[in-house]
Amino acid sequence: MAERAKRNHREHAATCGKLEPVRETNPLCIPEILILVLELSGPGAKVTAARVCRRWSDIALDMLWRDLTDVVPFLKLYALLKVTKNSHMLQAEMLERINSYGARVHTLRCTVNNASICDSGAAEVYQALCEGKFGHYILTPRIPDSGLLPNLRTLEWRAEQTHPHMENTLDVVLYFLSPSLRHIYVSGIVKQRPVGVYASGLGQLFGPSIDCAPFFRKLNSMDGLRLESLELRMSEYARPLMKKHPVETFLRRHHQTLRHLRIWDSELLTHFQEELWRLSRLRSLEIATADDLQVSGFIEGLAEGAPEMESVRLLVHPWAQVRDWKRLWNALRRLRKLNKLYLEAPTVDGLEAGDVKSMKEAWSALSYLSIVRGHSHLEDHTEGLSLEFLSAVAHHFSQTLTTLSLYFGPNTRSSTHPIDPVRFEKLQLLYIQNFSRPEDPEGWAQYFAQILPHEATLKVNRRHGWDKVVDSLERARGELLFAIESIKVLKSSIILFN
């Protein structure tokens, strides 16, 4: 039918002397409709669609390669170049096809580990990337400034498990950097975590020292790069982040574009306070410090330079004690638009229930609050927050908080909870950190049942006997649900009887 319509159209054009556009009659040949269909399909269906015809091929390949969740398929394409090494023409044709696939990629989110690299046939290509010998694969001695993926917008690279070349994580990432990037996330676990070492809630990673200077030099050399977020989850740096480090130039060049920054090294705060204050569009910051007084002064300056700050995560190193909680708290309250706060320190004290009212005045829309004690392998009995503090948080933030984590001191007792506690309305997760055994699990469970919504999750330290509190809470919730259902059945029976 469609071919007959086209033939009649050509005959009409031959007699009239002009050719009018033909209206497509097959819905699956209309790009907008085909895109909607392929969006609901899996990768296998997209591969099949790419082989149907040229009209479908471009659209299907675009959707197939746009969001990559694994870098291995892309690296294996370069391994195929060895098959055509005897024919320069075939190599050039294959390389052109690989480049066309790379140009389609907008998002790369991958986890690199032993299984994905060693068992996939891409180990040799990955090793060449690590050792800087990738040039013989692309028939040129240097990588183009646009990188292997010239249109990449988001890069998330996680290196996990022990691998002979994973200490070169940042060296590999260099090949995928391009001026089109807006978001970069790199993390690397490159050796086994030592026994007894505590991993913080922020994902503290352990591994050999990594030199990030070439990484920042590459970013600084890219014209047109407007990075919006950067996360480097590395534990140690081979070269200290001090003055004249390439990170200084990076911060200055991106002071009007960066919205999220996470570089977990206390030297950054020590040497680059002024550069961090100039990040005027910053909305989220994750940073470490070895001096609480230093971070208090930094937050005060940050409130002036980045008034739109919405999320702050601070980690105080174990060798530093928080000497002045009040000053730190007053500095944080200057961030008037804050809705997420994460504080992790070796000691958590100095905050009282009366401070919660000032929190509400400063952060009326607070949705995430975490005040926990880090480095729990240190065996001491520091003071923590009180049950009155939790009750005050419930009273002032019952309508906004969705996540709450608090460290309770060893002297906290369930018997001190208020007679008529306020229930959280939107809370989804409550994490209670306490390193002493609860004296009255049933009392704690009763209190949590009163303040938590039925769908909220309670997480506690199960190794210290707090699992009994969770079990008692679940049992109490089950009994309450059974009672509610029984009442409903009883009401229905009364209605039917009448």
Tab-separated table of C-alpha atoms in Angstrom:
chain	number	residue	atom	x	y	z
A	1	MET	CA	0.000	0.000	0.000
A	2	ALA	CA	2.775	2.429	0.939
A	3	GLU	CA	4.786	1.570	-2.210
A	4	ARG	CA	1.682	2.109	-4.384
A	5	ALA	CA	1.141	5.535	-2.804
A	6	LYS	CA	4.743	6.522	-3.477
A	7	ARG	CA	4.515	5.291	-7.128
A	8	ASN	CA	1.334	7.300	-7.693
A	9	HIS	CA	3.041	10.296	-6.116
A	10	ARG	CA	5.977	10.050	-8.544
A	11	GLU	CA	3.632	9.707	-11.532
A	12	HIS	CA	1.695	12.778	-10.372
A	13	ALA	CA	4.933	14.711	-10.000
A	14	ALA	CA	6.016	13.742	-13.539
A	15	THR	CA	2.790	15.164	-15.073
A	16	CYS	CA	2.548	18.300	-12.877
A	17	GLY	CA	6.249	19.142	-12.880
A	18	LYS	CA	6.598	19.532	-9.121
A	19	LEU	CA	7.162	17.156	-6.208
A	20	GLU	CA	5.254	17.629	-2.981
A	21	PRO	CA	6.478	16.054	0.297
A	22	VAL	CA	5.172	12.566	0.990
A	23	ARG	CA	3.441	12.015	4.295
A	24	GLU	CA	4.858	8.984	6.101
A	25	THR	CA	2.183	6.322	6.533
A	26	ASN	CA	4.143	3.828	8.670
A	27	PRO	CA	4.082	4.974	12.326
A	28	LEU	CA	7.295	3.121	13.160
A	29	CYS	CA	9.147	5.149	10.538
A	30	ILE	CA	8.284	8.400	12.322
A	31	PRO	CA	11.314	9.153	14.561
A	32	GLU	CA	9.302	10.507	17.488
A	33	ILE	CA	7.135	7.373	17.656
A	34	LEU	CA	10.096	5.041	17.205
A	35	ILE	CA	11.929	6.733	20.077
A	36	LEU	CA	8.910	6.250	22.361
A	37	VAL	CA	8.760	2.557	21.452
A	38	LEU	CA	12.490	1.977	21.982
A	39	GLU	CA	12.448	3.799	25.317
A	40	LEU	CA	10.235	1.000	26.616
A	41	SER	CA	12.504	-1.703	25.189
A	42	GLY	CA	15.537	-3.425	26.657
A	43	PRO	CA	19.086	-3.403	25.266
A	44	GLY	CA	18.479	-6.591	23.284
A	45	ALA	CA	15.515	-5.085	21.461
A	46	LYS	CA	17.542	-1.970	20.637
A	47	VAL	CA	20.307	-4.134	19.153
A	48	THR	CA	17.757	-5.918	16.998
A	49	ALA	CA	16.179	-2.628	15.914
A	50	ALA	CA	19.578	-1.298	14.874
A	51	ARG	CA	19.849	-4.173	12.345
A	52	VAL	CA	16.428	-3.669	10.722
A	53	CYS	CA	17.150	-0.785	8.374
A	54	ARG	CA	19.199	2.410	8.124
A	55	ARG	CA	16.261	4.540	9.212
A	56	TRP	CA	15.995	2.613	12.476
A	57	SER	CA	19.717	2.079	12.929
A	58	ASP	CA	20.768	5.625	13.851
A	59	ILE	CA	17.961	6.081	16.354
A	60	ALA	CA	18.481	2.659	17.960
A	61	LEU	CA	22.265	3.094	18.206
A	62	ASP	CA	21.860	6.531	19.750
A	63	MET	CA	19.625	5.116	22.467
A	64	LEU	CA	21.796	2.020	22.938
A	65	TRP	CA	25.026	3.942	23.474
A	66	ARG	CA	23.730	7.130	25.115
A	67	ASP	CA	23.830	5.756	28.686
A	68	LEU	CA	26.556	3.171	29.315
A	69	THR	CA	26.575	1.242	32.590
A	70	ASP	CA	29.768	-0.648	31.772
A	71	VAL	CA	32.952	0.476	30.026
A	72	VAL	CA	33.984	-3.080	29.073
A	73	PRO	CA	31.899	-3.330	25.821
A	74	PHE	CA	33.527	-0.125	24.605
A	75	LEU	CA	37.052	-1.303	25.469
A	76	LYS	CA	36.457	-4.668	23.765
A	77	LEU	CA	35.891	-2.812	20.494
A	78	TYR	CA	39.516	-1.679	20.619
A	79	ALA	CA	40.591	-5.281	21.242
A	80	LEU	CA	39.026	-6.137	17.849
A	81	LEU	CA	41.569	-3.862	16.169
A	82	LYS	CA	44.164	-6.596	16.640
A	83	VAL	CA	42.177	-8.820	14.301
A	84	THR	CA	42.605	-6.280	11.484
A	85	LYS	CA	46.228	-5.333	12.280
A	86	ASN	CA	47.445	-6.679	8.905
A	87	SER	CA	45.184	-4.285	6.993
A	88	HIS	CA	45.657	-0.586	7.642
A	89	MET	CA	42.491	0.198	5.662
A	90	LEU	CA	40.369	-2.181	7.729
A	91	GLN	CA	41.865	-0.765	10.931
A	92	ALA	CA	41.018	2.782	9.885
A	93	GLU	CA	37.464	1.747	8.994
A	94	MET	CA	37.049	-0.073	12.318
A	95	LEU	CA	38.452	2.885	14.250
A	96	GLU	CA	36.036	5.236	12.489
A	97	ARG	CA	33.140	3.016	13.534
A	98	ILE	CA	34.396	2.938	17.156
A	99	ASN	CA	34.657	6.732	17.158
A	100	SER	CA	31.075	6.986	15.903
A	101	TYR	CA	29.936	4.818	18.816
A	102	GLY	CA	31.973	6.865	21.311
A	103	ALA	CA	30.434	10.097	20.030
A	104	ARG	CA	26.971	8.788	20.940
A	105	VAL	CA	27.804	8.300	24.643
A	106	HIS	CA	26.462	10.993	26.979
A	107	THR	CA	26.611	9.138	30.302
A	108	LEU	CA	29.142	6.582	31.532
A	109	ARG	CA	28.478	4.931	34.895
A	110	CYS	CA	30.741	1.961	35.453
A	111	THR	CA	32.210	-0.172	38.206
A	112	VAL	CA	35.609	-1.619	37.359
A	113	ASN	CA	36.650	-4.743	39.272
A	114	ASN	CA	38.524	-7.990	38.822
A	115	ALA	CA	35.644	-9.840	37.187
A	116	SER	CA	34.658	-7.088	34.753
A	117	ILE	CA	38.211	-6.507	33.498
A	118	CYS	CA	40.128	-9.789	33.745
A	119	ASP	CA	37.312	-12.094	32.629
A	120	SER	CA	35.962	-10.006	29.772
A	121	GLY	CA	38.752	-9.941	27.220
A	122	ALA	CA	39.374	-6.236	27.832
A	123	ALA	CA	42.271	-6.697	30.279
A	124	GLU	CA	44.967	-5.941	27.703
A	125	VAL	CA	43.241	-2.723	26.598
A	126	TYR	CA	42.749	-1.625	30.201
A	127	GLN	CA	46.416	-2.311	30.962
A	128	ALA	CA	47.418	-0.163	27.983
A	129	LEU	CA	45.280	2.661	29.372
A	130	CYS	CA	46.948	2.341	32.778
A	131	GLU	CA	50.462	2.308	31.352
A	132	GLY	CA	49.914	5.138	28.879
A	133	LYS	CA	50.439	2.850	25.893
A	134	PHE	CA	47.028	3.243	24.306
A	135	GLY	CA	48.381	5.096	21.267
A	136	HIS	CA	48.986	1.979	19.180
A	137	TYR	CA	45.284	1.127	19.449
A	138	ILE	CA	44.101	4.442	17.975
A	139	LEU	CA	46.854	4.769	15.321
A	140	THR	CA	48.051	8.085	16.768
A	141	PRO	CA	50.588	8.906	19.486
A	142	ARG	CA	48.219	11.064	21.529
A	143	ILE	CA	44.555	11.105	22.524
A	144	PRO	CA	42.472	13.954	21.034
A	145	ASP	CA	41.603	16.796	23.413
A	146	SER	CA	37.968	15.720	23.167
A	147	GLY	CA	38.812	12.300	24.661
A	148	LEU	CA	37.483	8.908	23.656
A	149	LEU	CA	33.923	10.042	24.369
A	150	PRO	CA	33.767	13.593	22.941
A	151	ASN	CA	30.130	14.278	23.901
A	152	LEU	CA	30.234	12.849	27.430
A	153	ARG	CA	28.178	14.793	29.997
A	154	THR	CA	28.353	12.585	33.111
A	155	LEU	CA	31.232	10.340	34.184
A	156	GLU	CA	30.907	8.047	37.207
A	157	TRP	CA	33.884	5.740	37.633
A	158	ARG	CA	34.165	3.316	40.554
A	159	ALA	CA	37.204	1.078	40.924
A	160	GLU	CA	36.552	-1.795	43.322
A	161	GLN	CA	38.481	-4.833	44.583
A	162	THR	CA	42.199	-5.438	44.278
A	163	HIS	CA	43.639	-5.192	40.775
A	164	PRO	CA	47.276	-4.824	39.659
A	165	HIS	CA	46.522	-1.605	37.789
A	166	MET	CA	43.777	0.017	39.844
A	167	GLU	CA	46.252	2.354	41.515
A	168	ASN	CA	46.186	4.106	38.130
A	169	THR	CA	42.472	4.869	38.381
A	170	LEU	CA	42.871	8.576	37.668
A	171	ASP	CA	45.313	7.858	34.817
A	172	VAL	CA	42.634	5.776	33.105
A	173	VAL	CA	39.956	8.391	33.691
A	174	LEU	CA	42.097	10.951	31.823
A	175	TYR	CA	41.239	9.203	28.539
A	176	PHE	CA	37.523	9.864	29.055
A	177	LEU	CA	37.697	13.546	30.007
A	178	SER	CA	36.198	15.947	27.481
A	179	PRO	CA	35.173	19.643	27.427
A	180	SER	CA	31.507	18.613	27.267
A	181	LEU	CA	31.600	17.110	30.801
A	182	ARG	CA	29.373	18.580	33.492
A	183	HIS	CA	29.584	15.935	36.258
A	184	ILE	CA	32.571	13.821	37.367
A	185	TYR	CA	32.527	11.185	40.124
A	186	VAL	CA	35.615	9.037	40.715
A	187	SER	CA	36.201	6.604	43.568
A	188	GLY	CA	38.734	3.864	44.054
A	189	ILE	CA	39.246	0.970	46.437
A	190	VAL	CA	42.595	-0.402	45.399
A	191	LYS	CA	43.561	-2.677	48.281
A	192	GLN	CA	41.965	-4.531	51.159
A	193	ARG	CA	40.874	-2.415	54.125
A	194	PRO	CA	43.115	-3.021	57.188
A	195	VAL	CA	41.535	-5.020	60.002
A	196	GLY	CA	40.001	-2.819	62.674
A	197	VAL	CA	39.935	0.326	60.544
A	198	TYR	CA	36.651	2.146	60.617
A	199	ALA	CA	35.039	3.205	57.366
A	200	SER	CA	33.077	6.394	57.796
A	201	GLY	CA	29.499	6.835	56.704
A	202	LEU	CA	30.717	9.052	53.888
A	203	GLY	CA	32.419	6.182	52.091
A	204	GLN	CA	36.012	6.622	53.269
A	205	LEU	CA	38.171	4.631	50.874
A	206	PHE	CA	41.590	3.125	51.467
A	207	GLY	CA	44.365	2.640	48.976
A	208	PRO	CA	47.855	3.699	47.920
A	209	SER	CA	48.709	7.350	47.413
A	210	ILE	CA	47.344	8.723	44.146
A	211	ASP	CA	48.707	11.739	42.304
A	212	CYS	CA	45.762	13.868	41.216
A	213	ALA	CA	47.919	16.669	39.724
A	214	PRO	CA	47.758	15.287	36.120
A	215	PHE	CA	43.990	14.949	36.484
A	216	PHE	CA	43.563	18.641	37.348
A	217	ARG	CA	46.091	19.726	34.718
A	218	LYS	CA	44.001	17.928	32.097
A	219	LEU	CA	40.850	19.682	33.301
A	220	ASN	CA	42.617	23.058	33.317
A	221	SER	CA	43.807	22.573	29.725
A	222	MET	CA	40.299	22.111	28.329
A	223	ASP	CA	38.805	25.186	26.721
A	224	GLY	CA	35.066	25.470	27.200
A	225	LEU	CA	34.873	23.080	30.168
A	226	ARG	CA	32.087	24.182	32.561
A	227	LEU	CA	32.065	21.559	35.279
A	228	GLU	CA	29.115	21.633	37.691
A	229	SER	CA	30.003	18.822	40.100
A	230	LEU	CA	33.206	17.029	41.077
A	231	GLU	CA	33.715	14.170	43.538
A	232	LEU	CA	37.084	12.549	44.167
A	233	ARG	CA	36.653	9.769	46.713
A	234	MET	CA	40.303	8.972	47.266
A	235	SER	CA	41.827	8.522	50.706
A	236	GLU	CA	45.434	9.578	50.134
A	237	TYR	CA	47.209	11.848	47.687
A	238	ALA	CA	50.838	11.402	46.664
A	239	ARG	CA	51.294	15.148	46.340
A	240	PRO	CA	49.887	17.401	49.081
A	241	LEU	CA	47.109	19.756	47.993
A	242	MET	CA	49.106	22.898	48.737
A	243	LYS	CA	49.555	26.264	47.045
A	244	LYS	CA	50.508	26.147	43.345
A	245	HIS	CA	48.862	22.742	43.030
A	246	PRO	CA	46.745	22.498	39.820
A	247	VAL	CA	43.630	22.264	42.003
A	248	GLU	CA	44.083	25.983	42.788
A	249	THR	CA	43.738	26.927	39.116
A	250	PHE	CA	40.796	24.554	38.777
A	251	LEU	CA	38.871	26.219	41.643
A	252	ARG	CA	39.502	29.683	40.228
A	253	ARG	CA	38.399	28.737	36.720
A	254	HIS	CA	35.150	27.150	37.913
A	255	HIS	CA	34.086	29.633	40.589
A	256	GLN	CA	30.932	30.467	38.626
A	257	THR	CA	29.970	26.953	37.526
A	258	LEU	CA	30.661	24.482	40.375
A	259	ARG	CA	27.541	23.511	42.305
A	260	HIS	CA	28.809	20.401	44.096
A	261	LEU	CA	32.335	19.679	45.343
A	262	ARG	CA	33.747	16.763	47.310
A	263	ILE	CA	37.501	16.361	47.799
A	264	TRP	CA	38.122	14.449	51.004
A	265	ASP	CA	41.459	15.938	52.074
A	266	SER	CA	41.943	18.333	54.993
A	267	GLU	CA	44.750	20.129	53.125
A	268	LEU	CA	42.164	21.544	50.721
A	269	LEU	CA	40.523	23.507	53.516
A	270	THR	CA	43.893	24.530	54.963
A	271	HIS	CA	45.367	26.043	51.808
A	272	PHE	CA	42.441	27.016	49.582
A	273	GLN	CA	39.883	28.733	51.826
A	274	GLU	CA	39.721	31.883	49.710
A	275	GLU	CA	39.257	29.889	46.488
A	276	LEU	CA	36.448	27.894	48.105
A	277	TRP	CA	34.758	31.067	49.345
A	278	ARG	CA	34.638	32.350	45.753
A	279	LEU	CA	32.536	29.401	44.558
A	280	SER	CA	29.478	31.640	44.446
A	281	ARG	CA	27.108	29.064	42.887
A	282	LEU	CA	28.044	26.234	45.238
A	283	ARG	CA	25.034	24.316	46.560
A	284	SER	CA	26.653	21.197	48.069
A	285	LEU	CA	30.012	20.733	49.797
A	286	GLU	CA	31.661	17.662	51.348
A	287	ILE	CA	34.947	18.362	53.054
A	288	ALA	CA	37.251	17.128	55.820
A	289	THR	CA	39.035	19.074	58.528
A	290	ALA	CA	41.615	18.483	61.230
A	291	ASP	CA	40.740	21.668	63.137
A	292	ASP	CA	37.222	22.533	64.289
A	293	LEU	CA	38.098	26.186	64.856
A	294	GLN	CA	39.385	26.396	61.300
A	295	VAL	CA	36.211	24.921	59.868
A	296	SER	CA	34.073	27.288	61.963
A	297	GLY	CA	35.841	30.269	60.397
A	298	PHE	CA	35.555	28.667	56.972
A	299	ILE	CA	31.792	28.171	57.304
A	300	GLU	CA	31.389	31.808	58.348
A	301	GLY	CA	33.151	32.907	55.152
A	302	LEU	CA	31.253	30.364	53.061
A	303	ALA	CA	27.951	31.825	54.209
A	304	GLU	CA	29.020	35.139	52.655
A	305	GLY	CA	30.506	33.728	49.442
A	306	ALA	CA	27.958	30.984	48.705
A	307	PRO	CA	24.644	32.137	50.208
A	308	GLU	CA	22.663	29.483	48.275
A	309	MET	CA	24.370	26.569	50.064
A	310	GLU	CA	21.866	23.741	50.588
A	311	SER	CA	23.918	20.707	51.691
A	312	VAL	CA	27.018	20.439	53.915
A	313	ARG	CA	28.952	17.339	54.999
A	314	LEU	CA	31.818	17.775	57.454
A	315	LEU	CA	34.201	15.124	58.747
A	316	VAL	CA	36.466	15.961	61.697
A	317	HIS	CA	39.519	13.707	61.774
A	318	PRO	CA	40.073	11.449	64.823
A	319	TRP	CA	43.109	13.328	66.111
A	320	ALA	CA	41.121	16.576	66.352
A	321	GLN	CA	38.627	17.258	69.114
A	322	VAL	CA	35.711	19.622	68.652
A	323	ARG	CA	36.636	22.228	71.220
A	324	ASP	CA	33.860	24.704	70.527
A	325	TRP	CA	30.610	23.155	69.333
A	326	LYS	CA	28.740	26.407	69.945
A	327	ARG	CA	30.883	28.378	67.520
A	328	LEU	CA	30.611	25.684	64.859
A	329	TRP	CA	26.853	25.527	65.371
A	330	ASN	CA	26.490	29.318	65.153
A	331	ALA	CA	28.564	29.342	61.959
A	332	LEU	CA	26.383	26.653	60.360
A	333	ARG	CA	23.229	28.586	61.246
A	334	ARG	CA	24.420	31.359	58.924
A	335	LEU	CA	23.697	29.058	55.988
A	336	ARG	CA	20.061	30.082	55.886
A	337	LYS	CA	19.025	27.823	52.989
A	338	LEU	CA	20.540	24.625	54.380
A	339	ASN	CA	18.293	21.565	54.108
A	340	LYS	CA	20.895	18.760	54.509
A	341	LEU	CA	23.512	18.614	57.261
A	342	TYR	CA	25.948	15.775	57.991
A	343	LEU	CA	28.445	16.112	60.874
A	344	GLU	CA	30.865	13.351	61.831
A	345	ALA	CA	33.356	13.856	64.678
A	346	PRO	CA	35.246	11.830	67.299
A	347	THR	CA	33.197	13.516	70.034
A	348	VAL	CA	29.579	14.609	69.894
A	349	ASP	CA	28.635	16.797	72.843
A	350	GLY	CA	27.895	20.396	73.674
A	351	LEU	CA	24.526	20.386	71.910
A	352	GLU	CA	21.375	20.556	73.976
A	353	ALA	CA	17.653	20.371	73.366
A	354	GLY	CA	17.479	24.175	73.528
A	355	ASP	CA	19.693	24.448	70.436
A	356	VAL	CA	17.060	22.764	68.286
A	357	LYS	CA	14.802	25.827	68.387
A	358	SER	CA	17.565	27.942	66.853
A	359	MET	CA	17.993	25.227	64.207
A	360	LYS	CA	14.336	25.574	63.265
A	361	GLU	CA	14.666	29.357	63.021
A	362	ALA	CA	17.670	29.017	60.713
A	363	TRP	CA	16.677	25.953	58.657
A	364	SER	CA	12.921	25.818	58.395
A	365	ALA	CA	13.029	23.294	55.511
A	366	LEU	CA	15.636	20.898	56.967
A	367	SER	CA	15.031	17.399	55.544
A	368	TYR	CA	18.278	15.557	56.396
A	369	LEU	CA	20.124	15.768	59.722
A	370	SER	CA	23.006	13.552	60.808
A	371	ILE	CA	25.174	14.159	63.890
A	372	VAL	CA	27.205	11.017	64.480
A	373	ARG	CA	30.456	9.937	66.039
A	374	GLY	CA	33.109	8.785	63.598
A	375	HIS	CA	36.033	6.435	64.128
A	376	SER	CA	34.114	4.126	66.449
A	377	HIS	CA	37.134	1.819	66.823
A	378	LEU	CA	38.424	4.295	69.399
A	379	GLU	CA	37.429	2.722	72.698
A	380	ASP	CA	36.292	5.552	74.906
A	381	HIS	CA	33.010	6.673	76.390
A	382	THR	CA	32.377	10.176	75.125
A	383	GLU	CA	29.253	12.122	75.824
A	384	GLY	CA	26.608	12.213	73.143
A	385	LEU	CA	23.211	13.679	72.423
A	386	SER	CA	20.348	13.151	74.823
A	387	LEU	CA	16.888	11.732	74.352
A	388	GLU	CA	15.572	15.227	75.065
A	389	PHE	CA	17.493	16.392	71.986
A	390	LEU	CA	15.705	13.784	69.838
A	391	SER	CA	12.340	14.787	71.311
A	392	ALA	CA	13.057	18.444	70.532
A	393	VAL	CA	13.965	17.535	66.944
A	394	ALA	CA	10.664	15.672	66.617
A	395	HIS	CA	8.800	18.658	68.027
A	396	HIS	CA	10.320	21.241	65.660
A	397	PHE	CA	10.957	19.187	62.495
A	398	SER	CA	8.141	16.654	62.482
A	399	GLN	CA	6.827	18.018	59.160
A	400	THR	CA	10.103	18.267	57.214
A	401	LEU	CA	12.667	15.630	58.236
A	402	THR	CA	12.931	12.495	56.095
A	403	THR	CA	16.295	11.181	57.384
A	404	LEU	CA	17.703	11.496	60.908
A	405	SER	CA	20.929	10.054	62.404
A	406	LEU	CA	22.029	10.804	65.980
A	407	TYR	CA	24.712	9.587	68.356
A	408	PHE	CA	23.405	8.856	71.848
A	409	GLY	CA	25.777	8.916	74.797
A	410	PRO	CA	26.269	5.851	77.024
A	411	ASN	CA	24.149	7.398	79.791
A	412	THR	CA	21.016	7.836	77.670
A	413	ARG	CA	18.009	6.067	79.194
A	414	SER	CA	14.651	5.283	77.623
A	415	SER	CA	12.949	6.198	80.903
A	416	THR	CA	13.644	9.875	80.190
A	417	HIS	CA	11.389	10.100	77.135
A	418	PRO	CA	8.422	12.505	77.312
A	419	ILE	CA	4.984	11.249	78.309
A	420	ASP	CA	3.316	12.602	75.150
A	421	PRO	CA	5.974	12.558	72.369
A	422	VAL	CA	5.504	14.168	68.950
A	423	ARG	CA	5.339	11.831	65.949
A	424	PHE	CA	7.409	12.447	62.812
A	425	GLU	CA	5.127	12.776	59.795
A	426	LYS	CA	7.566	12.314	56.880
A	427	LEU	CA	10.514	10.469	58.420
A	428	GLN	CA	11.697	7.495	56.348
A	429	LEU	CA	14.890	6.530	58.203
A	430	LEU	CA	16.012	6.904	61.821
A	431	TYR	CA	19.545	5.780	62.657
A	432	ILE	CA	20.509	5.645	66.338
A	433	GLN	CA	24.239	5.309	67.040
A	434	ASN	CA	25.005	4.055	70.537
A	435	PHE	CA	27.934	1.899	71.626
A	436	SER	CA	26.537	0.781	74.978
A	437	ARG	CA	24.007	-1.976	75.649
A	438	PRO	CA	20.392	-0.784	76.133
A	439	GLU	CA	19.009	-1.453	79.634
A	440	ASP	CA	15.346	-1.503	78.618
A	441	PRO	CA	14.798	-2.669	75.005
A	442	GLU	CA	11.023	-2.766	75.451
A	443	GLY	CA	10.999	0.834	76.693
A	444	TRP	CA	13.047	2.001	73.712
A	445	ALA	CA	10.786	0.109	71.306
A	446	GLN	CA	7.693	1.657	72.876
A	447	TYR	CA	9.156	5.148	72.501
A	448	PHE	CA	10.167	4.616	68.863
A	449	ALA	CA	6.729	3.210	68.073
A	450	GLN	CA	5.240	6.479	69.345
A	451	ILE	CA	7.453	8.857	67.332
A	452	LEU	CA	7.984	6.927	64.070
A	453	PRO	CA	5.539	6.581	61.176
A	454	HIS	CA	4.600	2.968	60.491
A	455	GLU	CA	6.541	2.924	57.190
A	456	ALA	CA	9.745	4.410	58.693
A	457	THR	CA	12.873	2.256	59.083
A	458	LEU	CA	14.840	2.091	62.334
A	459	LYS	CA	18.555	1.233	62.144
A	460	VAL	CA	20.687	0.690	65.243
A	461	ASN	CA	23.943	-0.958	66.385
A	462	ARG	CA	22.879	-4.597	66.402
A	463	ARG	CA	26.185	-5.812	67.790
A	464	HIS	CA	25.530	-4.050	71.105
A	465	GLY	CA	22.175	-5.657	71.813
A	466	TRP	CA	20.105	-3.059	69.991
A	467	ASP	CA	18.704	-5.758	67.731
A	468	LYS	CA	16.270	-6.517	70.563
A	469	VAL	CA	14.923	-2.968	70.267
A	470	VAL	CA	14.280	-3.419	66.529
A	471	ASP	CA	12.660	-6.814	67.094
A	472	SER	CA	10.430	-5.397	69.830
A	473	LEU	CA	9.457	-2.483	67.589
A	474	GLU	CA	8.521	-4.777	64.709
A	475	ARG	CA	6.513	-6.964	67.069
A	476	ALA	CA	4.704	-3.914	68.479
A	477	ARG	CA	3.978	-2.686	64.953
A	478	GLY	CA	2.622	-6.081	63.992
A	479	GLU	CA	0.325	-6.149	67.020
A	480	LEU	CA	-0.863	-2.625	66.253
A	481	LEU	CA	-1.567	-3.501	62.623
A	482	PHE	CA	-3.460	-6.620	63.723
A	483	ALA	CA	-5.552	-4.523	66.127
A	484	ILE	CA	-6.359	-1.982	63.398
A	485	GLU	CA	-7.389	-4.702	60.953
A	486	SER	CA	-9.516	-6.367	63.656
A	487	ILE	CA	-11.328	-3.096	64.311
A	488	LYS	CA	-12.017	-2.691	60.579
A	489	VAL	CA	-13.437	-6.221	60.377
A	490	LEU	CA	-15.560	-5.588	63.455
A	491	LYS	CA	-16.967	-2.355	61.999
A	492	SER	CA	-17.781	-4.105	58.723
A	493	SER	CA	-19.572	-6.892	60.608
A	494	ILE	CA	-21.646	-4.374	62.589
A	495	ILE	CA	-22.676	-2.595	59.400
A	496	LEU	CA	-23.713	-5.853	57.738
A	497	PHE	CA	-25.604	-6.976	60.865
A	498	ASN	CA	-27.587	-3.712	60.998
